[in-house]
Amino acid sequence: MEDAAERVRERAERAERAEGAKATVSTGSSALTRSRVRLDLPRAARPRLLPEYDPEAFGRLSERVARFLGTGRFIVWMTLVIIVWVLWNIFAPDDLRFDEYPFIFLTLMLSLQASYAAPLILLAQNRQDDRDRVNLEQDRKQNERSIADTEYLTREIAALRMGLGEVATRDWIRSEFQDLIKEMDERRLFPLESDEGDR
């Protein structure tokens, strides 16, 4: 794998030298040669001083640690360890004690635990903030779509109401028929009376 990468790198360098010999940039009276950067070839891997790690895996680990640090179980275990530590270093024989009365080593261990816990908790909170931001953005887009759908349906309902205002309903037709029947009855009665009056 490294041999193939080395061969690709050598070919790229040879091609750059060949292109550089052909390409000249004229600046006034003199011509300078400039090597061109090949964009179609990948760059060679650069050595890194820091170790590489997977940020996602580290983030998941920090969230698990932060979740554990926020539980009652952690507080109980921490309290038990401190009590055992203090009792051991007070009542154990002198040659078995590892941390005398001011408990300097215990203080060091607690500050070390706190110095690692704080950044891990902050990292977990940052990841949660990122997730919340994405969820809020998705909720905002969903709300915008819902509002647009509601406005569309409101316009459609208004158009249907306007259209229904011009449509004859059963009650309207019934009332029109009743009016016509009354009018016809009245016409029948009045023409007979007017005919009799003429005679």
PDB file of C-alpha atoms in Angstrom:
ATOM      1  CA  MET A   1       0.000   0.000   0.000  1.00  0.00           C
ATOM      2  CA  GLU A   2       2.809   2.383   0.892  1.00  0.00           C
ATOM      3  CA  ASP A   3       4.724   1.332  -2.271  1.00  0.00           C
ATOM      4  CA  ALA A   4       1.748   2.236  -4.434  1.00  0.00           C
ATOM      5  CA  ALA A   5       1.424   5.597  -2.697  1.00  0.00           C
ATOM      6  CA  GLU A   6       5.152   6.209  -3.169  1.00  0.00           C
ATOM      7  CA  ARG A   7       4.906   5.375  -6.890  1.00  0.00           C
ATOM      8  CA  VAL A   8       1.938   7.724  -7.301  1.00  0.00           C
ATOM      9  CA  ARG A   9       3.893  10.448  -5.501  1.00  0.00           C
ATOM     10  CA  GLU A  10       6.935   9.936  -7.744  1.00  0.00           C
ATOM     11  CA  ARG A  11       4.788  10.069 -10.878  1.00  0.00           C
ATOM     12  CA  ALA A  12       3.155  13.252  -9.625  1.00  0.00           C
ATOM     13  CA  GLU A  13       6.543  14.843  -8.959  1.00  0.00           C
ATOM     14  CA  ARG A  14       7.803  13.860 -12.430  1.00  0.00           C
ATOM     15  CA  ALA A  15       4.655  15.248 -14.015  1.00  0.00           C
ATOM     16  CA  GLU A  16       5.012  18.454 -12.001  1.00  0.00           C
ATOM     17  CA  ARG A  17       8.613  18.853 -13.149  1.00  0.00           C
ATOM     18  CA  ALA A  18       7.613  18.259 -16.754  1.00  0.00           C
ATOM     19  CA  GLU A  19       4.738  20.724 -16.497  1.00  0.00           C
ATOM     20  CA  GLY A  20       6.970  23.213 -14.711  1.00  0.00           C
ATOM     21  CA  ALA A  21       9.490  23.078 -17.520  1.00  0.00           C
ATOM     22  CA  LYS A  22       6.752  23.804 -20.071  1.00  0.00           C
ATOM     23  CA  ALA A  23       4.879  26.462 -18.112  1.00  0.00           C
ATOM     24  CA  THR A  24       6.499  29.830 -17.979  1.00  0.00           C
ATOM     25  CA  VAL A  25       5.131  33.009 -16.536  1.00  0.00           C
ATOM     26  CA  SER A  26       6.471  36.129 -18.164  1.00  0.00           C
ATOM     27  CA  THR A  27       7.092  39.031 -15.842  1.00  0.00           C
ATOM     28  CA  GLY A  28       8.290  41.979 -17.824  1.00  0.00           C
ATOM     29  CA  SER A  29      11.583  41.082 -19.498  1.00  0.00           C
ATOM     30  CA  SER A  30      12.318  37.809 -17.699  1.00  0.00           C
ATOM     31  CA  ALA A  31      10.529  34.481 -17.741  1.00  0.00           C
ATOM     32  CA  LEU A  32      10.233  32.446 -14.560  1.00  0.00           C
ATOM     33  CA  THR A  33       9.250  28.808 -14.406  1.00  0.00           C
ATOM     34  CA  ARG A  34       6.582  27.838 -11.932  1.00  0.00           C
ATOM     35  CA  SER A  35       5.626  24.298 -11.002  1.00  0.00           C
ATOM     36  CA  ARG A  36       1.937  23.578 -11.267  1.00  0.00           C
ATOM     37  CA  VAL A  37      -0.026  21.871  -8.560  1.00  0.00           C
ATOM     38  CA  ARG A  38      -1.793  18.780  -9.802  1.00  0.00           C
ATOM     39  CA  LEU A  39      -5.394  18.864  -8.701  1.00  0.00           C
ATOM     40  CA  ASP A  40      -6.240  15.448 -10.090  1.00  0.00           C
ATOM     41  CA  LEU A  41      -3.904  13.631  -7.682  1.00  0.00           C
ATOM     42  CA  PRO A  42      -4.427  13.274  -3.941  1.00  0.00           C
ATOM     43  CA  ARG A  43      -2.000  14.940  -1.609  1.00  0.00           C
ATOM     44  CA  ALA A  44       0.486  12.816   0.213  1.00  0.00           C
ATOM     45  CA  ALA A  45      -0.402  12.068   3.809  1.00  0.00           C
ATOM     46  CA  ARG A  46       1.371  14.352   6.237  1.00  0.00           C
ATOM     47  CA  PRO A  47       2.841  12.938   9.407  1.00  0.00           C
ATOM     48  CA  ARG A  48       0.947  14.019  12.522  1.00  0.00           C
ATOM     49  CA  LEU A  49       2.396  14.687  15.925  1.00  0.00           C
ATOM     50  CA  LEU A  50      -0.839  14.091  17.827  1.00  0.00           C
ATOM     51  CA  PRO A  51      -2.525  10.678  17.888  1.00  0.00           C
ATOM     52  CA  GLU A  52      -5.661  10.323  15.787  1.00  0.00           C
ATOM     53  CA  TYR A  53      -8.967   9.363  17.382  1.00  0.00           C
ATOM     54  CA  ASP A  54     -12.585   9.002  16.383  1.00  0.00           C
ATOM     55  CA  PRO A  55     -14.426  12.088  17.684  1.00  0.00           C
ATOM     56  CA  GLU A  56     -17.793  10.305  17.556  1.00  0.00           C
ATOM     57  CA  ALA A  57     -16.580   7.418  19.710  1.00  0.00           C
ATOM     58  CA  PHE A  58     -14.970   9.846  22.151  1.00  0.00           C
ATOM     59  CA  GLY A  59     -18.190  11.876  22.278  1.00  0.00           C
ATOM     60  CA  ARG A  60     -20.278   8.773  22.987  1.00  0.00           C
ATOM     61  CA  LEU A  61     -17.861   7.777  25.761  1.00  0.00           C
ATOM     62  CA  SER A  62     -18.058  11.263  27.285  1.00  0.00           C
ATOM     63  CA  GLU A  63     -21.861  11.093  27.246  1.00  0.00           C
ATOM     64  CA  ARG A  64     -21.832   7.720  29.011  1.00  0.00           C
ATOM     65  CA  VAL A  65     -19.431   9.062  31.644  1.00  0.00           C
ATOM     66  CA  ALA A  66     -21.478  12.240  32.094  1.00  0.00           C
ATOM     67  CA  ARG A  67     -24.666  10.178  32.457  1.00  0.00           C
ATOM     68  CA  PHE A  68     -23.002   8.028  35.113  1.00  0.00           C
ATOM     69  CA  LEU A  69     -21.627  11.057  36.970  1.00  0.00           C
ATOM     70  CA  GLY A  70     -25.135  12.488  37.173  1.00  0.00           C
ATOM     71  CA  THR A  71     -26.648   9.486  38.941  1.00  0.00           C
ATOM     72  CA  GLY A  72     -27.238   8.714  42.577  1.00  0.00           C
ATOM     73  CA  ARG A  73     -25.242   5.502  42.156  1.00  0.00           C
ATOM     74  CA  PHE A  74     -22.089   7.528  41.450  1.00  0.00           C
ATOM     75  CA  ILE A  75     -22.617   9.665  44.555  1.00  0.00           C
ATOM     76  CA  VAL A  76     -23.159   6.575  46.725  1.00  0.00           C
ATOM     77  CA  TRP A  77     -20.038   4.835  45.352  1.00  0.00           C
ATOM     78  CA  MET A  78     -17.964   8.008  45.674  1.00  0.00           C
ATOM     79  CA  THR A  79     -19.109   8.461  49.277  1.00  0.00           C
ATOM     80  CA  LEU A  80     -18.321   4.833  50.129  1.00  0.00           C
ATOM     81  CA  VAL A  81     -14.840   5.068  48.577  1.00  0.00           C
ATOM     82  CA  ILE A  82     -14.054   8.250  50.514  1.00  0.00           C
ATOM     83  CA  ILE A  83     -15.331   6.775  53.807  1.00  0.00           C
ATOM     84  CA  VAL A  84     -13.307   3.573  53.306  1.00  0.00           C
ATOM     85  CA  TRP A  85     -10.257   5.647  52.305  1.00  0.00           C
ATOM     86  CA  VAL A  86     -10.462   7.849  55.414  1.00  0.00           C
ATOM     87  CA  LEU A  87     -11.215   4.968  57.816  1.00  0.00           C
ATOM     88  CA  TRP A  88      -8.404   2.845  56.372  1.00  0.00           C
ATOM     89  CA  ASN A  89      -5.880   5.640  56.730  1.00  0.00           C
ATOM     90  CA  ILE A  90      -6.978   6.377  60.312  1.00  0.00           C
ATOM     91  CA  PHE A  91      -7.432   2.891  61.804  1.00  0.00           C
ATOM     92  CA  ALA A  92      -5.112   0.678  59.720  1.00  0.00           C
ATOM     93  CA  PRO A  93      -1.670  -0.247  61.079  1.00  0.00           C
ATOM     94  CA  ASP A  94       0.977   2.396  60.433  1.00  0.00           C
ATOM     95  CA  ASP A  95       2.849   0.364  57.839  1.00  0.00           C
ATOM     96  CA  LEU A  96      -0.372  -0.208  55.778  1.00  0.00           C
ATOM     97  CA  ARG A  97      -1.484   3.437  55.703  1.00  0.00           C
ATOM     98  CA  PHE A  98      -0.826   5.108  52.340  1.00  0.00           C
ATOM     99  CA  ASP A  99      -2.329   8.577  53.036  1.00  0.00           C
ATOM    100  CA  GLU A 100      -1.834  10.166  56.445  1.00  0.00           C
ATOM    101  CA  TYR A 101      -4.219  12.577  58.187  1.00  0.00           C
ATOM    102  CA  PRO A 102      -4.378  15.647  55.969  1.00  0.00           C
ATOM    103  CA  PHE A 103      -5.267  13.121  53.205  1.00  0.00           C
ATOM    104  CA  ILE A 104      -3.236  14.872  50.509  1.00  0.00           C
ATOM    105  CA  PHE A 105      -3.451  11.922  48.140  1.00  0.00           C
ATOM    106  CA  LEU A 106      -7.261  11.783  48.540  1.00  0.00           C
ATOM    107  CA  THR A 107      -7.457  15.482  47.720  1.00  0.00           C
ATOM    108  CA  LEU A 108      -5.268  14.898  44.674  1.00  0.00           C
ATOM    109  CA  MET A 109      -7.457  12.014  43.480  1.00  0.00           C
ATOM    110  CA  LEU A 110     -10.686  14.024  43.958  1.00  0.00           C
ATOM    111  CA  SER A 111      -9.276  17.033  42.111  1.00  0.00           C
ATOM    112  CA  LEU A 112      -8.030  14.750  39.316  1.00  0.00           C
ATOM    113  CA  GLN A 113     -11.487  13.188  39.046  1.00  0.00           C
ATOM    114  CA  ALA A 114     -13.101  16.638  38.963  1.00  0.00           C
ATOM    115  CA  SER A 115     -10.620  17.932  36.378  1.00  0.00           C
ATOM    116  CA  TYR A 116     -11.586  15.083  34.021  1.00  0.00           C
ATOM    117  CA  ALA A 117     -15.291  15.104  34.858  1.00  0.00           C
ATOM    118  CA  ALA A 118     -15.854  18.779  34.075  1.00  0.00           C
ATOM    119  CA  PRO A 119     -14.620  18.691  30.448  1.00  0.00           C
ATOM    120  CA  LEU A 120     -16.402  15.392  29.805  1.00  0.00           C
ATOM    121  CA  ILE A 121     -19.660  16.865  31.097  1.00  0.00           C
ATOM    122  CA  LEU A 122     -19.155  19.990  28.973  1.00  0.00           C
ATOM    123  CA  LEU A 123     -18.463  17.863  25.903  1.00  0.00           C
ATOM    124  CA  ALA A 124     -21.622  15.846  26.534  1.00  0.00           C
ATOM    125  CA  GLN A 125     -23.598  19.076  26.947  1.00  0.00           C
ATOM    126  CA  ASN A 126     -22.186  20.441  23.683  1.00  0.00           C
ATOM    127  CA  ARG A 127     -23.213  17.286  21.866  1.00  0.00           C
ATOM    128  CA  GLN A 128     -26.681  17.527  23.422  1.00  0.00           C
ATOM    129  CA  ASP A 129     -26.881  21.186  22.371  1.00  0.00           C
ATOM    130  CA  ASP A 130     -25.991  20.180  18.813  1.00  0.00           C
ATOM    131  CA  ARG A 131     -28.701  17.521  18.824  1.00  0.00           C
ATOM    132  CA  ASP A 132     -31.212  19.988  20.272  1.00  0.00           C
ATOM    133  CA  ARG A 133     -30.283  22.543  17.609  1.00  0.00           C
ATOM    134  CA  VAL A 134     -30.871  19.984  14.850  1.00  0.00           C
ATOM    135  CA  ASN A 135     -34.173  18.934  16.430  1.00  0.00           C
ATOM    136  CA  LEU A 136     -35.284  22.541  16.760  1.00  0.00           C
ATOM    137  CA  GLU A 137     -34.399  23.197  13.129  1.00  0.00           C
ATOM    138  CA  GLN A 138     -36.402  20.145  12.056  1.00  0.00           C
ATOM    139  CA  ASP A 139     -39.323  21.234  14.260  1.00  0.00           C
ATOM    140  CA  ARG A 140     -39.164  24.737  12.776  1.00  0.00           C
ATOM    141  CA  LYS A 141     -39.254  23.345   9.231  1.00  0.00           C
ATOM    142  CA  GLN A 142     -42.132  21.041  10.178  1.00  0.00           C
ATOM    143  CA  ASN A 143     -44.022  23.987  11.686  1.00  0.00           C
ATOM    144  CA  GLU A 144     -43.438  26.027   8.534  1.00  0.00           C
ATOM    145  CA  ARG A 145     -44.823  23.184   6.436  1.00  0.00           C
ATOM    146  CA  SER A 146     -47.819  22.841   8.769  1.00  0.00           C
ATOM    147  CA  ILE A 147     -48.508  26.581   8.581  1.00  0.00           C
ATOM    148  CA  ALA A 148     -48.271  26.518   4.788  1.00  0.00           C
ATOM    149  CA  ASP A 149     -50.639  23.520   4.655  1.00  0.00           C
ATOM    150  CA  THR A 150     -53.074  25.239   7.029  1.00  0.00           C
ATOM    151  CA  GLU A 151     -53.051  28.426   4.965  1.00  0.00           C
ATOM    152  CA  TYR A 152     -53.654  26.407   1.798  1.00  0.00           C
ATOM    153  CA  LEU A 153     -56.566  24.553   3.390  1.00  0.00           C
ATOM    154  CA  THR A 154     -57.997  27.836   4.708  1.00  0.00           C
ATOM    155  CA  ARG A 155     -57.908  29.320   1.214  1.00  0.00           C
ATOM    156  CA  GLU A 156     -59.549  26.195  -0.199  1.00  0.00           C
ATOM    157  CA  ILE A 157     -62.308  26.260   2.419  1.00  0.00           C
ATOM    158  CA  ALA A 158     -62.930  29.955   1.740  1.00  0.00           C
ATOM    159  CA  ALA A 159     -63.170  29.214  -1.990  1.00  0.00           C
ATOM    160  CA  LEU A 160     -65.610  26.366  -1.297  1.00  0.00           C
ATOM    161  CA  ARG A 161     -67.766  28.632   0.881  1.00  0.00           C
ATOM    162  CA  MET A 162     -67.822  31.264  -1.833  1.00  0.00           C
ATOM    163  CA  GLY A 163     -68.727  28.585  -4.350  1.00  0.00           C
ATOM    164  CA  LEU A 164     -71.412  27.156  -2.072  1.00  0.00           C
ATOM    165  CA  GLY A 165     -72.920  30.623  -1.707  1.00  0.00           C
ATOM    166  CA  GLU A 166     -73.927  30.367  -5.371  1.00  0.00           C
ATOM    167  CA  VAL A 167     -75.117  26.739  -5.250  1.00  0.00           C
ATOM    168  CA  ALA A 168     -78.803  26.049  -4.726  1.00  0.00           C
ATOM    169  CA  THR A 169     -79.401  24.080  -1.565  1.00  0.00           C
ATOM    170  CA  ARG A 170     -82.385  21.845  -0.847  1.00  0.00           C
ATOM    171  CA  ASP A 171     -83.898  24.316   1.604  1.00  0.00           C
ATOM    172  CA  TRP A 172     -83.520  27.176  -0.843  1.00  0.00           C
ATOM    173  CA  ILE A 173     -85.162  25.171  -3.643  1.00  0.00           C
ATOM    174  CA  ARG A 174     -87.959  24.117  -1.267  1.00  0.00           C
ATOM    175  CA  SER A 175     -88.580  27.731  -0.244  1.00  0.00           C
ATOM    176  CA  GLU A 176     -88.576  28.820  -3.926  1.00  0.00           C
ATOM    177  CA  PHE A 177     -91.091  26.107  -4.804  1.00  0.00           C
ATOM    178  CA  GLN A 178     -93.309  27.156  -1.911  1.00  0.00           C
ATOM    179  CA  ASP A 179     -93.148  30.776  -3.082  1.00  0.00           C
ATOM    180  CA  LEU A 180     -94.055  29.709  -6.631  1.00  0.00           C
ATOM    181  CA  ILE A 181     -96.956  27.611  -5.415  1.00  0.00           C
ATOM    182  CA  LYS A 182     -98.311  30.523  -3.376  1.00  0.00           C
ATOM    183  CA  GLU A 183     -97.887  32.851  -6.328  1.00  0.00           C
ATOM    184  CA  MET A 184     -99.696  30.406  -8.626  1.00  0.00           C
ATOM    185  CA  ASP A 185    -102.492  30.004  -6.114  1.00  0.00           C
ATOM    186  CA  GLU A 186    -102.853  33.756  -5.864  1.00  0.00           C
ATOM    187  CA  ARG A 187    -102.951  34.108  -9.656  1.00  0.00           C
ATOM    188  CA  ARG A 188    -105.653  31.501  -9.896  1.00  0.00           C
ATOM    189  CA  LEU A 189    -107.837  33.207  -7.360  1.00  0.00           C
ATOM    190  CA  PHE A 190    -107.462  36.778  -8.537  1.00  0.00           C
ATOM    191  CA  PRO A 191    -108.043  36.213 -12.272  1.00  0.00           C
ATOM    192  CA  LEU A 192    -111.363  34.480 -11.505  1.00  0.00           C
ATOM    193  CA  GLU A 193    -112.525  37.413  -9.387  1.00  0.00           C
ATOM    194  CA  SER A 194    -111.497  39.925 -12.064  1.00  0.00           C
ATOM    195  CA  ASP A 195    -113.360  37.889 -14.730  1.00  0.00           C
ATOM    196  CA  GLU A 196    -116.540  37.897 -12.646  1.00  0.00           C
ATOM    197  CA  GLY A 197    -116.288  41.660 -12.095  1.00  0.00           C
ATOM    198  CA  ASP A 198    -116.139  42.269 -15.845  1.00  0.00           C
ATOM    199  CA  ARG A 199    -119.382  40.446 -16.435  1.00  0.00           C
TER     200      ARG A 199
END
